[in-house]
Short mmCIF file of C-alpha atoms and ligand atoms in Angstrom, two decimals:
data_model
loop_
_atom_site.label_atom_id
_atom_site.label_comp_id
_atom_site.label_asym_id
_atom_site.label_seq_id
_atom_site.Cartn_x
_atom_site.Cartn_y
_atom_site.Cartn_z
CA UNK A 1 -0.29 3.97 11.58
CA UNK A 2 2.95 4.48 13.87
CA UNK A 3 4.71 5.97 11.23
CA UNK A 4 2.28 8.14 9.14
CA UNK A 5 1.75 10.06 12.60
CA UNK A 6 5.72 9.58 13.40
CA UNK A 7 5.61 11.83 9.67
CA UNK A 8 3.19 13.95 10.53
CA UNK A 9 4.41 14.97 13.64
CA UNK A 10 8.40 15.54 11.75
CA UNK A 11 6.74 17.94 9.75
CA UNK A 12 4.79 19.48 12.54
CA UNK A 13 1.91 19.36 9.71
CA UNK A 14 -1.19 20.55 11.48
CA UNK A 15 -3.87 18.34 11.56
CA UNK A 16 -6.93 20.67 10.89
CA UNK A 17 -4.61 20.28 7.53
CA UNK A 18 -5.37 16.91 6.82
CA UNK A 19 -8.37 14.45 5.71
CA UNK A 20 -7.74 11.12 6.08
CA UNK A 21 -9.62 8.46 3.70
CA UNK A 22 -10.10 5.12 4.02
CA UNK A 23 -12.27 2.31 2.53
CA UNK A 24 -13.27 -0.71 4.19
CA UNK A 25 -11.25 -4.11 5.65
CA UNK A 26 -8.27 -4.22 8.41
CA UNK A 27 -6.28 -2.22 6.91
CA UNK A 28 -9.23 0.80 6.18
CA UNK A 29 -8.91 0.84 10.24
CA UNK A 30 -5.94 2.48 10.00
CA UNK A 31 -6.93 6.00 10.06
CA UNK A 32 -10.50 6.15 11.41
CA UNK A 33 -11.98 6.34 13.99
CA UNK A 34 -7.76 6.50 15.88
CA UNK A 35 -7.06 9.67 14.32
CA UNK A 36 -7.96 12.81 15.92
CA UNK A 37 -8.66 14.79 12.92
CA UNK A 38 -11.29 14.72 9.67
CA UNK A 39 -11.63 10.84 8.67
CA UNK A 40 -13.60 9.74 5.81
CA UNK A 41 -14.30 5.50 6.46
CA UNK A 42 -16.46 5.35 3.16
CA UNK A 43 -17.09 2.19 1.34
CA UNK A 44 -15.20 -0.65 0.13
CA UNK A 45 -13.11 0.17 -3.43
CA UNK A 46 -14.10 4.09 -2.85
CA UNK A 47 -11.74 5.59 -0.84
CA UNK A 48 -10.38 6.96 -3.95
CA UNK A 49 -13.61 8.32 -5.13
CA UNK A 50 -14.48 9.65 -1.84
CA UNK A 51 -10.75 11.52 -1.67
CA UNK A 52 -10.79 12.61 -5.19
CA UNK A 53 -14.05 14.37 -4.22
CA UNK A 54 -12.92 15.91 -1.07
CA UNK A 55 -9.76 17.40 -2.79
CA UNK A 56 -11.40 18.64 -5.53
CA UNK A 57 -14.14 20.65 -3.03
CA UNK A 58 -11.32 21.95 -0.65
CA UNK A 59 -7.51 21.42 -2.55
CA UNK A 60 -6.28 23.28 0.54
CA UNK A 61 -6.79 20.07 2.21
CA UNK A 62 -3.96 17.76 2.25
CA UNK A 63 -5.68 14.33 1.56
CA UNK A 64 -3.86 10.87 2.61
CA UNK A 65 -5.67 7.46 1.66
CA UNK A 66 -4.86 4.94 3.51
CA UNK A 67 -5.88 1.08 2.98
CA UNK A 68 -5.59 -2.42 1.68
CA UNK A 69 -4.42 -3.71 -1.06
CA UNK A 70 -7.93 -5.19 -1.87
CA UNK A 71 -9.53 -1.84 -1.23
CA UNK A 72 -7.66 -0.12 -3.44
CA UNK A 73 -6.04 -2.17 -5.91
CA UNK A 74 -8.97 -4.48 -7.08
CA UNK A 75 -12.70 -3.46 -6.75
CA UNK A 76 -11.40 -0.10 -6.15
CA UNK A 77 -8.53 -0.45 -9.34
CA UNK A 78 -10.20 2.08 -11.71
CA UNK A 79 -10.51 4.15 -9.24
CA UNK A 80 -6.76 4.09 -8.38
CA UNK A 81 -5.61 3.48 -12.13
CA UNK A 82 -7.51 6.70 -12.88
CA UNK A 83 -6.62 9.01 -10.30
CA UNK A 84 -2.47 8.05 -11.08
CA UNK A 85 -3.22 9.01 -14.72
CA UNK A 86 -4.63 12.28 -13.65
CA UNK A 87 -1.99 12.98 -10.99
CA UNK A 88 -4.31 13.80 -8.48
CA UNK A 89 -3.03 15.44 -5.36
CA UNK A 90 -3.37 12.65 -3.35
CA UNK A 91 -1.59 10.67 -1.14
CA UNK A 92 -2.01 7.16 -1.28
CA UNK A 93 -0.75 4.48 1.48
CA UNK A 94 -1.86 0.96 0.23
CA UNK A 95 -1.26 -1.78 3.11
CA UNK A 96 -1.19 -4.93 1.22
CA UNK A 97 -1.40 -8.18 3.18
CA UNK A 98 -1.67 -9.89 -0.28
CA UNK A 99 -5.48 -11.67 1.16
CA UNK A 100 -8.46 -10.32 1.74
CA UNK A 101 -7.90 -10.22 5.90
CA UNK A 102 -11.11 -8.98 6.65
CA UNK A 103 -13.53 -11.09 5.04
CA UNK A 104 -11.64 -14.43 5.50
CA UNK A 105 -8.76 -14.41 3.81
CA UNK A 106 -9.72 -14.75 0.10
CA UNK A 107 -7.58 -14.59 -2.56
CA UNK A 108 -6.81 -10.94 -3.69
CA UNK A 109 -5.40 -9.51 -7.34
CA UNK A 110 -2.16 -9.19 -5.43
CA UNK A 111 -1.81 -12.88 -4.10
CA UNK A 112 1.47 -14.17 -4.89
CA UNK A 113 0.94 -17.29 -7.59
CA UNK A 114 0.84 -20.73 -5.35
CA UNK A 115 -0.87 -18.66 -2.21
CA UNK A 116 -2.61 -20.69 -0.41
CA UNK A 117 -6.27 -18.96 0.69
CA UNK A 118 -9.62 -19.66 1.74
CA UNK A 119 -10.48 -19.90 -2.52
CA UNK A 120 -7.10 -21.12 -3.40
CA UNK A 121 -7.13 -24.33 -1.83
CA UNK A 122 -4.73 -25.98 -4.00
CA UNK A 123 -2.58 -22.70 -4.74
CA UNK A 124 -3.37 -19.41 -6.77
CA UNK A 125 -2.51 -20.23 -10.27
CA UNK A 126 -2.29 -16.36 -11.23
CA UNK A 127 0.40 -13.62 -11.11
CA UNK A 128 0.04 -11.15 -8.93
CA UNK A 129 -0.47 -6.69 -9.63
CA UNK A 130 3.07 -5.52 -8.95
CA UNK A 131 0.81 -2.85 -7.37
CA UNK A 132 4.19 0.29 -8.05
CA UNK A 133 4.22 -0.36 -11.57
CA UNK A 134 1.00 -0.43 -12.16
CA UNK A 135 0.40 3.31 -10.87
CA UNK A 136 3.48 4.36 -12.35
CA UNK A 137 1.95 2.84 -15.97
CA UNK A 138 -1.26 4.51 -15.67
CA UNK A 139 1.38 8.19 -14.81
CA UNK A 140 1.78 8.40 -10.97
CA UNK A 141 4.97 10.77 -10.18
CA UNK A 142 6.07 8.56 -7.00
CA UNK A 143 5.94 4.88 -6.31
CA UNK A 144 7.82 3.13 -3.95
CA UNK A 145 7.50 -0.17 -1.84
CA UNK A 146 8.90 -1.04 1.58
CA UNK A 147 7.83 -3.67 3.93
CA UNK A 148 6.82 -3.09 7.82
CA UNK A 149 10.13 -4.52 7.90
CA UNK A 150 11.85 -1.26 7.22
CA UNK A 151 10.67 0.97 9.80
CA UNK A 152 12.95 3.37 8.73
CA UNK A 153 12.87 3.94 4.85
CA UNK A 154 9.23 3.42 4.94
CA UNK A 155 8.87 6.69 7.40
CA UNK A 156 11.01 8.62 5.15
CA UNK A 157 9.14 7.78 1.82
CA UNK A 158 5.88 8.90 3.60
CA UNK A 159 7.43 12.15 4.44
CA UNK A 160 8.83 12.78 1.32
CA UNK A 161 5.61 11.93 -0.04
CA UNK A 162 3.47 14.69 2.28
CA UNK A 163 6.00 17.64 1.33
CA UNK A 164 5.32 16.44 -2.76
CA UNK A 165 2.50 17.61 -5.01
CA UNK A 166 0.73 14.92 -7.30
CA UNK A 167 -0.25 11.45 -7.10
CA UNK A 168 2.10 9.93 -4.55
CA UNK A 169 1.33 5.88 -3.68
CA UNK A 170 3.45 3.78 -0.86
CA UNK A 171 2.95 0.07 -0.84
CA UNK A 172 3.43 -1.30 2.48
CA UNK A 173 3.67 -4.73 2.77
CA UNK A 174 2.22 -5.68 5.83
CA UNK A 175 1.72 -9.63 6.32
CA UNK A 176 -1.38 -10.65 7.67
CA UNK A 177 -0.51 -13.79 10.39
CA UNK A 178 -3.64 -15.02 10.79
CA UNK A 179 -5.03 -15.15 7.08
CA UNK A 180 -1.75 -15.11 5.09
CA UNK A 181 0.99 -16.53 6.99
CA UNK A 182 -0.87 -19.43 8.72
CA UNK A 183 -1.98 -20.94 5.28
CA UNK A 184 1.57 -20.59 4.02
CA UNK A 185 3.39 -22.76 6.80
CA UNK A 186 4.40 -19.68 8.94
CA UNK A 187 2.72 -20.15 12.15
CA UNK A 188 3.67 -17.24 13.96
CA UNK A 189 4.11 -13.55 13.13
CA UNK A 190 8.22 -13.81 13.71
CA UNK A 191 7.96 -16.38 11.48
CA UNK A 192 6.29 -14.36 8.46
CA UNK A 193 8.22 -11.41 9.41
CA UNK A 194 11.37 -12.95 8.87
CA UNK A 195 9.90 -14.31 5.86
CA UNK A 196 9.52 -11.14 5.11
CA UNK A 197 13.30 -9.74 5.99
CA UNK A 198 14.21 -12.56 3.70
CA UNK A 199 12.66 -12.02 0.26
CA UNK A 200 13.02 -8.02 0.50
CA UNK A 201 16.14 -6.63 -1.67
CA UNK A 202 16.88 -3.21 -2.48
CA UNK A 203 15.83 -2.78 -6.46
CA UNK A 204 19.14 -2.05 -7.45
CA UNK A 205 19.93 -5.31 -5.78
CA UNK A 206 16.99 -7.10 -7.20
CA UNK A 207 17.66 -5.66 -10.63
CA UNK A 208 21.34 -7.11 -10.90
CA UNK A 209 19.26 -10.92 -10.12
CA UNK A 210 18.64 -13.30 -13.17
CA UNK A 211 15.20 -13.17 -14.35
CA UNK A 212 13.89 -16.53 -12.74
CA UNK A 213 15.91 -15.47 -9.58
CA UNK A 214 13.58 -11.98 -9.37
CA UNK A 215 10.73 -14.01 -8.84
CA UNK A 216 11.31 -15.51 -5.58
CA UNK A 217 12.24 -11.70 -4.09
CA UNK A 218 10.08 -8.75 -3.96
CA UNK A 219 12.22 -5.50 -4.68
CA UNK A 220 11.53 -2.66 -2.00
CA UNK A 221 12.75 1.24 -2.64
CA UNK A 222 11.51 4.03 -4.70
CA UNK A 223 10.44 3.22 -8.54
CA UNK A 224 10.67 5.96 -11.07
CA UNK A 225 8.26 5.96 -14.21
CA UNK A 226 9.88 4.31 -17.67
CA UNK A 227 11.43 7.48 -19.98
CA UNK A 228 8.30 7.51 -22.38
C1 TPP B 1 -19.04 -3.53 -2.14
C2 TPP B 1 -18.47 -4.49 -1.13
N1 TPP B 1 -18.01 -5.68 -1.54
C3 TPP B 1 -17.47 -6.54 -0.67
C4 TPP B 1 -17.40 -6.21 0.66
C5 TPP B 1 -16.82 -7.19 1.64
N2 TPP B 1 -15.49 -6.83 2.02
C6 TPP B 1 -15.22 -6.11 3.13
S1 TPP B 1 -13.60 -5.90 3.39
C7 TPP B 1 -13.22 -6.81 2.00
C8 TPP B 1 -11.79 -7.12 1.58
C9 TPP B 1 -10.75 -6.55 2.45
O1 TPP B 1 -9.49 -6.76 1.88
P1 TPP B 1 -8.47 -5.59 1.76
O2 TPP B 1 -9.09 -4.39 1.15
O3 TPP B 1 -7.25 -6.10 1.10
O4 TPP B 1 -8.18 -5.18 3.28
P2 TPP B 1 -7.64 -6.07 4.51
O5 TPP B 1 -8.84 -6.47 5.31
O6 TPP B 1 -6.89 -7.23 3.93
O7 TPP B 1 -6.75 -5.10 5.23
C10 TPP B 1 -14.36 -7.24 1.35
C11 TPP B 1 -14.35 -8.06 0.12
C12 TPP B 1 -17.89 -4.95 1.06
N3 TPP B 1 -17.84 -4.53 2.33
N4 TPP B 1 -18.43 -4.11 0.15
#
């Protein structure tokens, strides 16, 4: 939240400008009701639906989606998957927790194998979305991950992304403490956080790692689509 308005107010974008989207869970929160401006808090796996709508009715408007991973990447994954092959003009800021935070911490499509959650007692025993190259396979212009971690890059890759045209999507990973991190051993949000500091390498970085040596690291920067 503290950096999409940090963006916003760099680019002195006016907000009568903007519609903000959201679906529902922690991370749908995000935008409405805080934001002074138009908010859509629709319905859980729409936000996509509801934005693709909006932009098509008023493409003046410049339309950010914000929300969780769950949200958008799993009930809502057509949605998403659909709108990055048509290069909507959207712009797309998934918060993924890797759970389900709202509802109880559940399992999600973007659980990292062995995560322990409330259906995954004994570990998840499936691989997660690797949520950038998923858009970028279905034909998303812009993809790129960086965790809360990276206050910095993260700010810049959302105002690149509100100056571009197209389907733009920002993965955020955002640890949830109390329905992530607790299950996993880390009992505190310092804990998970540093956690977090730990496992993030650049992608150049990450790409010079053996294969079995990727797995344990999550690569964070901007991903370009494959040459077709
Ligand atoms: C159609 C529908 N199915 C299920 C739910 C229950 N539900 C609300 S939020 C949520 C998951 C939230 O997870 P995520 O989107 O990842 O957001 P988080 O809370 O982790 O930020 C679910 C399953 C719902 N509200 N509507």
């Amino acid at each position: 939240m503290n950096l999409l308005l940090r963006s916003i107010d760099e680019l002195q974008l006016d907000l009568d400008d903007l519609l903000f989207v959201s679906g529902i869970g922690c991370a749908a929160w995000i935008p409405s009701p805080h934001f002074n401006a138009d908010t859509l808090h629709t319905l859980h796996g729409r936000a996509i639906a509801f934005a693709t709508g909006a932009k098509l009715f008023n493409p003046r408007l410049l339309t950010i989606v914000v929300s969780g991973d769950g949200d958008l990447a799993a009930i809502g994954g057509n949605h998403l998957i659909h709108a990055a092959r048509r290069n909507l003009d959207l712009k797309v800021i998934c918060a993924n927790n890797r759970i389900y935070g709202m509802t109880g911490g559940q399992a999600a499509a973007t659980s990292p194998r062995g995560t322990i959650s409330a259906t995954t007692p004994d570990g998840c025993p499936d691989d997660p979305f690797d949520l950038c190259r998923l858009v970028l396979g279905a034909g998303a212009g812009y993809a790129a991950r960086y965790a809360v971690t990276q206050p910095r890059e993260l700010q810049a890759a959302i105002g690149k992304t509100l100056r571009m045209s197209g389907f733009t999507f920002i993965e955020v990973l955002s640890p949830c403490p109390t329905q992530y991190g607790r299950r996993q051993g880390l009992e505190t949000a310092p804990e998970l956080l540093a956690e977090l500091r730990e496992k993030c390498l650049p992608l150049e970085q990450w790409r010079r790692l053996p294969p079995a040596a990727r797995r344990e690291r999550i690569a964070t920067g901007e991903f370009t689509r494959e040459p077709a």
